[in-house]
mmCIF file of C-alpha atoms and ligand atoms in Angstrom:
data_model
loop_
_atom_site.group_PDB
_atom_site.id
_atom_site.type_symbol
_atom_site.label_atom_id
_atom_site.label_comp_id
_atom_site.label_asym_id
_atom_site.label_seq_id
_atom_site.Cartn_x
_atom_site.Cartn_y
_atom_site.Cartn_z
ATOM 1 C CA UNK A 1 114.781 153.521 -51.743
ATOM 2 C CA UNK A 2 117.678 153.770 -49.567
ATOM 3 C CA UNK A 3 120.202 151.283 -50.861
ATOM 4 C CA UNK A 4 120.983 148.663 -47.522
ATOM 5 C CA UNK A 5 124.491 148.250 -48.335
ATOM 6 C CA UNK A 6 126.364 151.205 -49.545
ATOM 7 C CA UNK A 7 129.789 150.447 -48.985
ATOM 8 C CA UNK A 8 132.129 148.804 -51.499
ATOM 9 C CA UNK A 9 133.387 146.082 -49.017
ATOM 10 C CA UNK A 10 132.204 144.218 -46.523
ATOM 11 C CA UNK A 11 135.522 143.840 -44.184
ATOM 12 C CA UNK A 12 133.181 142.854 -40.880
ATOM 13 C CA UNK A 13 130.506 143.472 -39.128
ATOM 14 C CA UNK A 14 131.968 145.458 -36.618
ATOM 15 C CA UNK A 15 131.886 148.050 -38.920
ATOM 16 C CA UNK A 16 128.538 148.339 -40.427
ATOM 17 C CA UNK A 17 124.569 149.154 -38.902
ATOM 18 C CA UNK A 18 121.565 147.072 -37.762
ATOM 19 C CA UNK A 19 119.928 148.629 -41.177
ATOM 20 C CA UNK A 20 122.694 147.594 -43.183
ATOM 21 C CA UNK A 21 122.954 144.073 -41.675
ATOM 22 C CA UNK A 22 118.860 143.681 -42.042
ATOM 23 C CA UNK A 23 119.188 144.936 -45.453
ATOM 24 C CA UNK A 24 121.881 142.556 -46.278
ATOM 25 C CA UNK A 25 119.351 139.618 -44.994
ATOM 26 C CA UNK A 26 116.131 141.119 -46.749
ATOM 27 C CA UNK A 27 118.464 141.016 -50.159
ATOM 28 C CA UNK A 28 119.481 137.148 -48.908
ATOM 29 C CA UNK A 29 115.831 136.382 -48.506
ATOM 30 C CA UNK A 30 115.184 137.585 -52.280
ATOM 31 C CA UNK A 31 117.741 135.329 -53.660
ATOM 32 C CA UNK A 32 116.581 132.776 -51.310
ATOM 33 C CA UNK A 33 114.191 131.712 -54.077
ATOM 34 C CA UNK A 34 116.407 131.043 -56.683
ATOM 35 C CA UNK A 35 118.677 128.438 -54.748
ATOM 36 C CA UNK A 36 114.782 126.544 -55.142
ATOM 37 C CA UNK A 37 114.228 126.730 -59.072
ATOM 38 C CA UNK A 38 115.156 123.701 -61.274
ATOM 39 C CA UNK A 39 117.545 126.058 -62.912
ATOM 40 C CA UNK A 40 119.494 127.976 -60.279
ATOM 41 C CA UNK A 41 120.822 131.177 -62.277
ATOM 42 C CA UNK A 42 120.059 134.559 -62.801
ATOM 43 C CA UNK A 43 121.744 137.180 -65.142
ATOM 44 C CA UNK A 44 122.576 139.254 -61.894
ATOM 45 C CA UNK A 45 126.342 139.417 -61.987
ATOM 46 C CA UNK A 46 126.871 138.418 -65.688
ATOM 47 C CA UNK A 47 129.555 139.817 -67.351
ATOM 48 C CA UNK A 48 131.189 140.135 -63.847
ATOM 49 C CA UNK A 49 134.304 138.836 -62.069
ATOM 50 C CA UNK A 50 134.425 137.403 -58.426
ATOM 51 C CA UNK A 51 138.455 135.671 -57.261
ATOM 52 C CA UNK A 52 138.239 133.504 -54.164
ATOM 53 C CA UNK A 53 141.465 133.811 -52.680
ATOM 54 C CA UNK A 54 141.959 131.814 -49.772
ATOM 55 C CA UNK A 55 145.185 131.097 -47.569
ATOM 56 C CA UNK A 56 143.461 129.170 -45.200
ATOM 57 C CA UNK A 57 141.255 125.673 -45.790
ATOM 58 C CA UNK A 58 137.435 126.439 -46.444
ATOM 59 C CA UNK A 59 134.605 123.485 -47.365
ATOM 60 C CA UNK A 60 131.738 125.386 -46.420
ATOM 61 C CA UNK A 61 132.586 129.164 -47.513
ATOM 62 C CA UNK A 62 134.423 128.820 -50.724
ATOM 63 C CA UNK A 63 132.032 126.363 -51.908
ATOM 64 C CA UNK A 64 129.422 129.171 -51.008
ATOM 65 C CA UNK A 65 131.003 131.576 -52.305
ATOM 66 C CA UNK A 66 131.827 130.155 -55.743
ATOM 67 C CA UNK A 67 127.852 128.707 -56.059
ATOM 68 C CA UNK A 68 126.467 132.220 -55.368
ATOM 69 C CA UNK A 69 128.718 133.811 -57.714
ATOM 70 C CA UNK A 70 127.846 131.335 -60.595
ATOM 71 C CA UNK A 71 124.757 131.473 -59.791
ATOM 72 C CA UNK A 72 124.305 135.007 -60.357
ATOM 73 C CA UNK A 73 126.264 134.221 -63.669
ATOM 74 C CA UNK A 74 129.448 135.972 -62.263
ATOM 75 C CA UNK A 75 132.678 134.643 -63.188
ATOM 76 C CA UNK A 76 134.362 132.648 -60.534
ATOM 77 C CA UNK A 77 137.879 132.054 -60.189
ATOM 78 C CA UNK A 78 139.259 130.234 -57.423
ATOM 79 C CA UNK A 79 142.982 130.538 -56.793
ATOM 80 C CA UNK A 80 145.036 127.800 -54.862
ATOM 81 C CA UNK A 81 147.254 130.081 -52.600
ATOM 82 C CA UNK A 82 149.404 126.547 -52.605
ATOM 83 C CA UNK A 83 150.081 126.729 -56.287
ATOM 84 C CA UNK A 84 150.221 130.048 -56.805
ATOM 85 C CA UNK A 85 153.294 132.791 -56.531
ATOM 86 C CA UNK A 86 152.351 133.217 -52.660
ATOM 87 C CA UNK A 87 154.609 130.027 -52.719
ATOM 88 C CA UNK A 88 157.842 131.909 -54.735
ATOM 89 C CA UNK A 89 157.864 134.605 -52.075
ATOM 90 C CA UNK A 90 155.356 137.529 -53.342
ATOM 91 C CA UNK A 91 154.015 139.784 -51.325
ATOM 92 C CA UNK A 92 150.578 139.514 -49.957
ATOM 93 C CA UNK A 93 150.119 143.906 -50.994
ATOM 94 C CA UNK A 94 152.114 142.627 -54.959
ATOM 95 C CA UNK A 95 149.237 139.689 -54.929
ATOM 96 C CA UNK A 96 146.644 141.940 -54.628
ATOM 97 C CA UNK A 97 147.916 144.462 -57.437
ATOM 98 C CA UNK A 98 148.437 141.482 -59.770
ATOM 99 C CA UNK A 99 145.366 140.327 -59.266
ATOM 100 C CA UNK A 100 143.917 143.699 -59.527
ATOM 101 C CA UNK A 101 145.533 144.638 -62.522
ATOM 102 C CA UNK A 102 143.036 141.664 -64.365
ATOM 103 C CA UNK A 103 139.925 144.074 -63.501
ATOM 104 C CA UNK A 104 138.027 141.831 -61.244
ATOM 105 C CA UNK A 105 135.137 143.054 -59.692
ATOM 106 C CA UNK A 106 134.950 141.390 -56.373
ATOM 107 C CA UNK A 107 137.943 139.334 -54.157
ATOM 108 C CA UNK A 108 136.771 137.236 -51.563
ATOM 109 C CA UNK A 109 139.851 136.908 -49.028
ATOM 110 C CA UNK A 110 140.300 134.435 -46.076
ATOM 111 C CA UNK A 111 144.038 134.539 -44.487
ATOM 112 C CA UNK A 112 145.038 133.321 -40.823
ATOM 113 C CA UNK A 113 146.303 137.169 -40.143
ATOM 114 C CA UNK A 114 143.790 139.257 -38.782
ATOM 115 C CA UNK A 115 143.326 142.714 -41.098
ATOM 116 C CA UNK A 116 144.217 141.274 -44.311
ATOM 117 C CA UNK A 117 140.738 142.072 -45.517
ATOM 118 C CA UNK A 118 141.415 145.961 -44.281
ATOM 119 C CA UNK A 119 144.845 145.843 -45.780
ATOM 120 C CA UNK A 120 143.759 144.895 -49.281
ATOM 121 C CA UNK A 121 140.707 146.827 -49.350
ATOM 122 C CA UNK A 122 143.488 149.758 -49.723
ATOM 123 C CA UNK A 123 144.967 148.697 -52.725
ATOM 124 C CA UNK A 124 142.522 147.203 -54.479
ATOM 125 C CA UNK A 125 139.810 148.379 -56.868
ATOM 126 C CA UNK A 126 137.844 145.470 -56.709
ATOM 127 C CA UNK A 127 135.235 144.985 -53.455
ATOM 128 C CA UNK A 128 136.748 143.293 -50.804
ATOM 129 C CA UNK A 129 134.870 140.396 -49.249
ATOM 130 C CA UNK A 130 136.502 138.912 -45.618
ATOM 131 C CA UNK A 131 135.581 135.628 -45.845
ATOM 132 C CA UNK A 132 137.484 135.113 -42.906
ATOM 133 C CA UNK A 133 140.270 136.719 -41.030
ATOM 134 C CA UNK A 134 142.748 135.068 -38.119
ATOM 135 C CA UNK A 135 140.498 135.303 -35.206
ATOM 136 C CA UNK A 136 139.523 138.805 -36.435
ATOM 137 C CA UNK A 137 135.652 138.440 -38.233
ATOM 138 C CA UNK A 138 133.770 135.978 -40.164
ATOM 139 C CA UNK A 139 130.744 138.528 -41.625
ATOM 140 C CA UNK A 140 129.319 136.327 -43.705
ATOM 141 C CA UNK A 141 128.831 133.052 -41.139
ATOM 142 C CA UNK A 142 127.306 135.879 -38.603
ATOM 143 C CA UNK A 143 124.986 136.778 -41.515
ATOM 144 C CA UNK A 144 123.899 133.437 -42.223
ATOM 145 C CA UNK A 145 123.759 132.417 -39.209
ATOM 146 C CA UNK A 146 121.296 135.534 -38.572
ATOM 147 C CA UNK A 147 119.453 134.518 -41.447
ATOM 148 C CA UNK A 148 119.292 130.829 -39.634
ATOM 149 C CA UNK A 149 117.670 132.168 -36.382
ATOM 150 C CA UNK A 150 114.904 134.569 -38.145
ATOM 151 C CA UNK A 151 113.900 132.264 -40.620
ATOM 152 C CA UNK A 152 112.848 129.652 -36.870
ATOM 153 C CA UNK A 153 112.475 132.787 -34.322
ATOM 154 C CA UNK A 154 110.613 135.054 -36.499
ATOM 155 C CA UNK A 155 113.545 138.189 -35.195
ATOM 156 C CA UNK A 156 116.233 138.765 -33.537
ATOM 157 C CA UNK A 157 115.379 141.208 -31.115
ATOM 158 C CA UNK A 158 115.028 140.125 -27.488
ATOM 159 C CA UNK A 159 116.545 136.603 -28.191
ATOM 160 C CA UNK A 160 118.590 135.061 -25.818
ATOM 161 C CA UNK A 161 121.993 133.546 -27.409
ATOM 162 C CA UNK A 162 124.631 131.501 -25.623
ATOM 163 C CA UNK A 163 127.451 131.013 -27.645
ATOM 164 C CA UNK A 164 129.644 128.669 -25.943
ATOM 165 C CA UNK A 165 133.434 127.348 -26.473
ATOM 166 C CA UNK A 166 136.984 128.611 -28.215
ATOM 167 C CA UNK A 167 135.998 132.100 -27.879
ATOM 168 C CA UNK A 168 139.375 133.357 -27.648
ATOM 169 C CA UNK A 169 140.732 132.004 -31.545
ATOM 170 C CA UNK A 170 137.114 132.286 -32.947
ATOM 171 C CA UNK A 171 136.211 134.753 -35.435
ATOM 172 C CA UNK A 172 132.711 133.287 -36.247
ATOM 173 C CA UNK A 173 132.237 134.420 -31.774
ATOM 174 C CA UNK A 174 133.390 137.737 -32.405
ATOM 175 C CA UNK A 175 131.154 138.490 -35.638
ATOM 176 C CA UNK A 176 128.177 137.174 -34.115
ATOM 177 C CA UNK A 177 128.318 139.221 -31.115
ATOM 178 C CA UNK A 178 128.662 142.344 -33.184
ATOM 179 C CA UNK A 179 125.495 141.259 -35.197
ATOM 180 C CA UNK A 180 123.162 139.667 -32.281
ATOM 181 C CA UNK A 181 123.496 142.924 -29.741
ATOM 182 C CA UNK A 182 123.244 145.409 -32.672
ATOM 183 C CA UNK A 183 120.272 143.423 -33.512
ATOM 184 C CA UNK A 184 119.001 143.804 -29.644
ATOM 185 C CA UNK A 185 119.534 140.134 -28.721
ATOM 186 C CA UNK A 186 121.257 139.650 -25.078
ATOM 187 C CA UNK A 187 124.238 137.310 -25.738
ATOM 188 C CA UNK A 188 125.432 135.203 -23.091
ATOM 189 C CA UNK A 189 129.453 134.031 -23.582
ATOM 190 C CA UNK A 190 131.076 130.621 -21.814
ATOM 191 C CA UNK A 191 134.160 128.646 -21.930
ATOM 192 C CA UNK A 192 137.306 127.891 -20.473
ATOM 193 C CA UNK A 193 138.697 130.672 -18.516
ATOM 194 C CA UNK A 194 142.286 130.549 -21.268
ATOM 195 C CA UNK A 195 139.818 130.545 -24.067
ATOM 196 C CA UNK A 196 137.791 133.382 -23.305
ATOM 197 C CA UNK A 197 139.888 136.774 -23.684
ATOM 198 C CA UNK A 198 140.662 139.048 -20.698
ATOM 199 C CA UNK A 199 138.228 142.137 -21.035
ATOM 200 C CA UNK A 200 136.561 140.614 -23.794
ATOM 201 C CA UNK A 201 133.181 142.492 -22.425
ATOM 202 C CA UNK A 202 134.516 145.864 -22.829
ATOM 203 C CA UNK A 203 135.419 145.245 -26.719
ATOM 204 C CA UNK A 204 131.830 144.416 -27.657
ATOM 205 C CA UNK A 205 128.874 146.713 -27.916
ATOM 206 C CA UNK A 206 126.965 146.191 -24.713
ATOM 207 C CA UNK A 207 124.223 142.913 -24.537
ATOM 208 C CA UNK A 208 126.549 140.355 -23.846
ATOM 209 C CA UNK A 209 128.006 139.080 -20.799
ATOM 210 C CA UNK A 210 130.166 136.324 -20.011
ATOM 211 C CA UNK A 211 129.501 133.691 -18.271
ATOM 212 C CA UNK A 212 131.510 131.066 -16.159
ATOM 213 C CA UNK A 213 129.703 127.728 -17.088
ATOM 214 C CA UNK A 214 127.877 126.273 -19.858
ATOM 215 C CA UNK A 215 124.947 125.363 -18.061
ATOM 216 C CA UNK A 216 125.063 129.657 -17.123
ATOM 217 C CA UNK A 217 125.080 130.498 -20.876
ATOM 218 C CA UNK A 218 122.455 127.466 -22.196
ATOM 219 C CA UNK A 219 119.708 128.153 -19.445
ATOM 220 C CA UNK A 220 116.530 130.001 -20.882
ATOM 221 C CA UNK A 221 118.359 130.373 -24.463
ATOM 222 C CA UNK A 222 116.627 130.618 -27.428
ATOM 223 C CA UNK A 223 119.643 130.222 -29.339
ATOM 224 C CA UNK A 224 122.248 127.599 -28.692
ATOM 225 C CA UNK A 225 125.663 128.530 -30.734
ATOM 226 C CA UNK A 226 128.176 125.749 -29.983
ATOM 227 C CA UNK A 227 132.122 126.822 -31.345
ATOM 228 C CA UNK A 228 134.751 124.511 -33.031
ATOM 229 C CA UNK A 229 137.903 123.733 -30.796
ATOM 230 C CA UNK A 230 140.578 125.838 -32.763
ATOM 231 C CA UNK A 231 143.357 123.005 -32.888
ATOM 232 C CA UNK A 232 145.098 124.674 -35.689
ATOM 233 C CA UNK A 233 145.246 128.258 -33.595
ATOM 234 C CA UNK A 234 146.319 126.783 -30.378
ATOM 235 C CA UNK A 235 149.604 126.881 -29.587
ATOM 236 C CA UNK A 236 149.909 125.681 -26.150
ATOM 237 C CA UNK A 237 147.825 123.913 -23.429
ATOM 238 C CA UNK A 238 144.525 125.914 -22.905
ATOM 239 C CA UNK A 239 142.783 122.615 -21.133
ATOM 240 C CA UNK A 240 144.344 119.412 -19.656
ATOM 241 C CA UNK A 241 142.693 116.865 -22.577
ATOM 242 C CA UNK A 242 139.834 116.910 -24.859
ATOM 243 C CA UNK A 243 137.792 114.508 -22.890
ATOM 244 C CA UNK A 244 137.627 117.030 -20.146
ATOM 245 C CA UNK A 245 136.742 120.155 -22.510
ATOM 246 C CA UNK A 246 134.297 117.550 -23.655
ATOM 247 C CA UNK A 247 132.772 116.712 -19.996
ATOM 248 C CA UNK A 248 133.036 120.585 -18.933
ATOM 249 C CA UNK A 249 132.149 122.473 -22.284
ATOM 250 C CA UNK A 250 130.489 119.292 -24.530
ATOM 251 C CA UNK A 251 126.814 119.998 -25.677
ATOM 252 C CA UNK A 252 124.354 117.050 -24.555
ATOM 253 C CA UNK A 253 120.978 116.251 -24.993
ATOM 254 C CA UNK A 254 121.167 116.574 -20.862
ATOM 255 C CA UNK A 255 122.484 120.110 -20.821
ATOM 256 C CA UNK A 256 120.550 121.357 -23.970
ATOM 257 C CA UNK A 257 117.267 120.304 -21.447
ATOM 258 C CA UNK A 258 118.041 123.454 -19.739
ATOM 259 C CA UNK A 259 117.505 125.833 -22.680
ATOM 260 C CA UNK A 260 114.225 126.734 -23.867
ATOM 261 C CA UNK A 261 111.904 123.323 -24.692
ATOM 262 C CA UNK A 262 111.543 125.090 -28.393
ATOM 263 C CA UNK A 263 115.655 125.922 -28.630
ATOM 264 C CA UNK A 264 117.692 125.510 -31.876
ATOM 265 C CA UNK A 265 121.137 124.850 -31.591
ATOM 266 C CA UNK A 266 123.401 126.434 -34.738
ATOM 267 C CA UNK A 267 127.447 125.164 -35.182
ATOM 268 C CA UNK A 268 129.555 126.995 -37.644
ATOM 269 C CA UNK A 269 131.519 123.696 -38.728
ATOM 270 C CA UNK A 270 133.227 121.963 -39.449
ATOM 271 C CA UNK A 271 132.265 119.976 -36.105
ATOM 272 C CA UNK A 272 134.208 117.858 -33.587
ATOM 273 C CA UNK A 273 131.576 115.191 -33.466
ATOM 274 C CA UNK A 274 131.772 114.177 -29.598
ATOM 275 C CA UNK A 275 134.278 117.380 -27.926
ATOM 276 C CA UNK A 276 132.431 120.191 -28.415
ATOM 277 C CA UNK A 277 129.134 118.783 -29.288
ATOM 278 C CA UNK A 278 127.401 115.398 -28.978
ATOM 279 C CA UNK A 279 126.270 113.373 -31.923
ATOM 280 C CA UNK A 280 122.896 112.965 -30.416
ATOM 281 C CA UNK A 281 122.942 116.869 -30.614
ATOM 282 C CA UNK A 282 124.494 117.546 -34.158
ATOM 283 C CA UNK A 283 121.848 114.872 -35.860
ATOM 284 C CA UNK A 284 118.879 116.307 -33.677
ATOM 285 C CA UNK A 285 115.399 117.675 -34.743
ATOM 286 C CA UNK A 286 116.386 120.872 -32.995
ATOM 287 C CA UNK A 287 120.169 121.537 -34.894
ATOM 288 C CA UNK A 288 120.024 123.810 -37.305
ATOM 289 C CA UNK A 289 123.674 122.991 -38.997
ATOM 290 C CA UNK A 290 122.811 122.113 -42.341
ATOM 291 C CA UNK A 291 120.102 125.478 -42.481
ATOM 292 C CA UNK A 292 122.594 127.268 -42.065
ATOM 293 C CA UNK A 293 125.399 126.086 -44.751
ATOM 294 C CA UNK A 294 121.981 126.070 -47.075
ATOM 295 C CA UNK A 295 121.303 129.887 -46.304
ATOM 296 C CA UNK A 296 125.098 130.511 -46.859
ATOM 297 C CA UNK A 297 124.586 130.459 -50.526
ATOM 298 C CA UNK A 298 121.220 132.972 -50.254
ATOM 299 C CA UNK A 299 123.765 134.964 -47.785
ATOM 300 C CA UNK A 300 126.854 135.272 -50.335
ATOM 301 C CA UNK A 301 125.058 135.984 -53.328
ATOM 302 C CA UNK A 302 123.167 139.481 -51.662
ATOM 303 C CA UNK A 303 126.516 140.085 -50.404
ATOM 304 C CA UNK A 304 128.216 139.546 -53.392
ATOM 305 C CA UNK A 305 125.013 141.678 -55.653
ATOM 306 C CA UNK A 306 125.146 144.293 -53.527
ATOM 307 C CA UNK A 307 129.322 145.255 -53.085
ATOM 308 C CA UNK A 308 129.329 144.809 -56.793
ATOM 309 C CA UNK A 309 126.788 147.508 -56.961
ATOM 310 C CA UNK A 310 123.284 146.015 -56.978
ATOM 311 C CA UNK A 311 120.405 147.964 -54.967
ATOM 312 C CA UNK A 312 117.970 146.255 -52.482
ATOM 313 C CA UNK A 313 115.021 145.754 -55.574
ATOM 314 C CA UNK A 314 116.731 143.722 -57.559
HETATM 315 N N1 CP B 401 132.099 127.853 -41.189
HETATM 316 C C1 CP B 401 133.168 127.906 -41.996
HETATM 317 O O1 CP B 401 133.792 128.958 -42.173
HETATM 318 O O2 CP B 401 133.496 126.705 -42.567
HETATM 319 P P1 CP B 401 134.713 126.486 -43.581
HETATM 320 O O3 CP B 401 135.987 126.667 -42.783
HETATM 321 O O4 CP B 401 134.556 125.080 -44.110
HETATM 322 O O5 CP B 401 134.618 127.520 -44.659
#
């Protein structure tokens, strides 16, 4: 059997096939099973090494990241970039040969710098995971989030997807895209004209357009992605106040009427309860937010089996 992940690394999804992403979420559906059992551990990854090395703040992904790896009884070591020799001055390329030099097997990397991933997937032996990069990629919340929709929508194919908000700083928008229009779903883009890039369409493969309003992107979805306002990544003005983002770009229970009546609404998090979505909304029968952090796990550990060198039957 063909293996559906033959690369060492998985730096985005930009970079990799519809088979390889489906085989990535037929492996996540095998290991789906164990995150059920009373005891929550196979010998997968035992006598293996995984480092989670992140510069910027994580709940949701390290977390997920450090659960999958221990429960495929892999190592996990989690390094505080805050109390580590990042702080005395080293080099980003000298952290990654250090590091290296212990013989793990796997590095999961998130840094605010787009290409960090790319860069340290040069120098390292170990598989490089992007768990994040500047406004670069986010593979593994496009894979769970993938995951999310086909577990309620049966497939992928011929879905209709409005992603709506920060496009512009969000890397979670950018692997998605790459993932829902190789997977044939027609992806419809909205938000403020400063946070959605200039020529953003041509950058994409083609399925997606963009979109000037909300209500343009939600009507007839199946899929409702909602985006985080990027505080941390903005560095000037891109809309007067938050209250009007909210009354502009806000998901309601009023505009979510427009989508399909059997619509499921997915958020990356963490969530700004009450900007870019409303409470009634995030708490609904018809989000999907929690799903989704609960199929990160099932998502990180094929990930994590199969750049470490596991095959599909495993
Ligand atoms: N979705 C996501 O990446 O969340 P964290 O920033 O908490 O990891």
């Amino acid at each position: 059997m063909e293996k559906p992940f033959r690369r060492r690394d998985l730096l985005g999804i930009r970079n990799i096939s519809a088979s390889e992403i489906i085989g990535i979420l037929d492996t996540a559906e095998n290991f789906r099973e164990v995150n059920t059992r009373e005891i929550k551990k196979v010998p997968a990854l035992r006598g293996k090494t995984v480092i989670n090395l992140f510069f910027e703040n994580s709940t949701r992904t390290r977390t997920s990241f450090e659960i999958a790896a221990k429960r495929l009884s892999a190592d996990a070591v989690n390094i505080s970039v805050s109390s580590s020799s990042v702080a005395k001055g080293e080099t980003l390329v000298d952290t990654a040969l250090n590091l290296d030099a212990m013989d793990p097997d796997c590095i999961v990397v998130r840094h605010g710098s787009a290409g960090v991933p790319h860069q340290l997937a040069n120098v390292s032996r170990a598989a490089i995971i992007n768990a994040g990069d500047g406004a670069n990629e986010h593979p593994t919340q496009a894979l769970l989030d993938a995951m999310t929709i086909r577990e309620h929508k049966g497939s992928i194919e011929g879905l209709e997807v409005a992603i709506v908000g920060d496009i512009l700083h969000s890397r979670v928008a950018r692997s998605n895209i790459h993932l829902l229009t190789k997977l044939g779903a027609k992806v419809r883009v909205a938000g403020p004209g400063t946070l959605v890039p200039g020529g953003f369409s041509h950058f994409v493969e083609k399925g997606m357009t963009v979109v000037p309003h909300i209500e343009d992107a939600i009507r007839g979805a199946d899929v409702v992605m909602i985006l985080r306002i990027q505080r941390e990544r903005q560095d000037s003005a891109y809309f007067p106040t938050l209250r009007e983002y909210s009354i502009h770009y806000g998901l309601t229970n009023e505009r979510l009427e427009l989508a399909k009546t059997d619509a499921i609404v997915l958020h990356p998090g963490p969530m700004n309860r009450g900007i870019e979505i409303a409470s009634e909304v995030a708490d609904s029968s018809r989000s999907l937010i929690l799903d989704q952090v609960k199929y990160g796990v099932a998502v990180r550990m094929a990930v994590l089996y199969l750049a470490t060198g596991g095959s599909a039957s495993h």
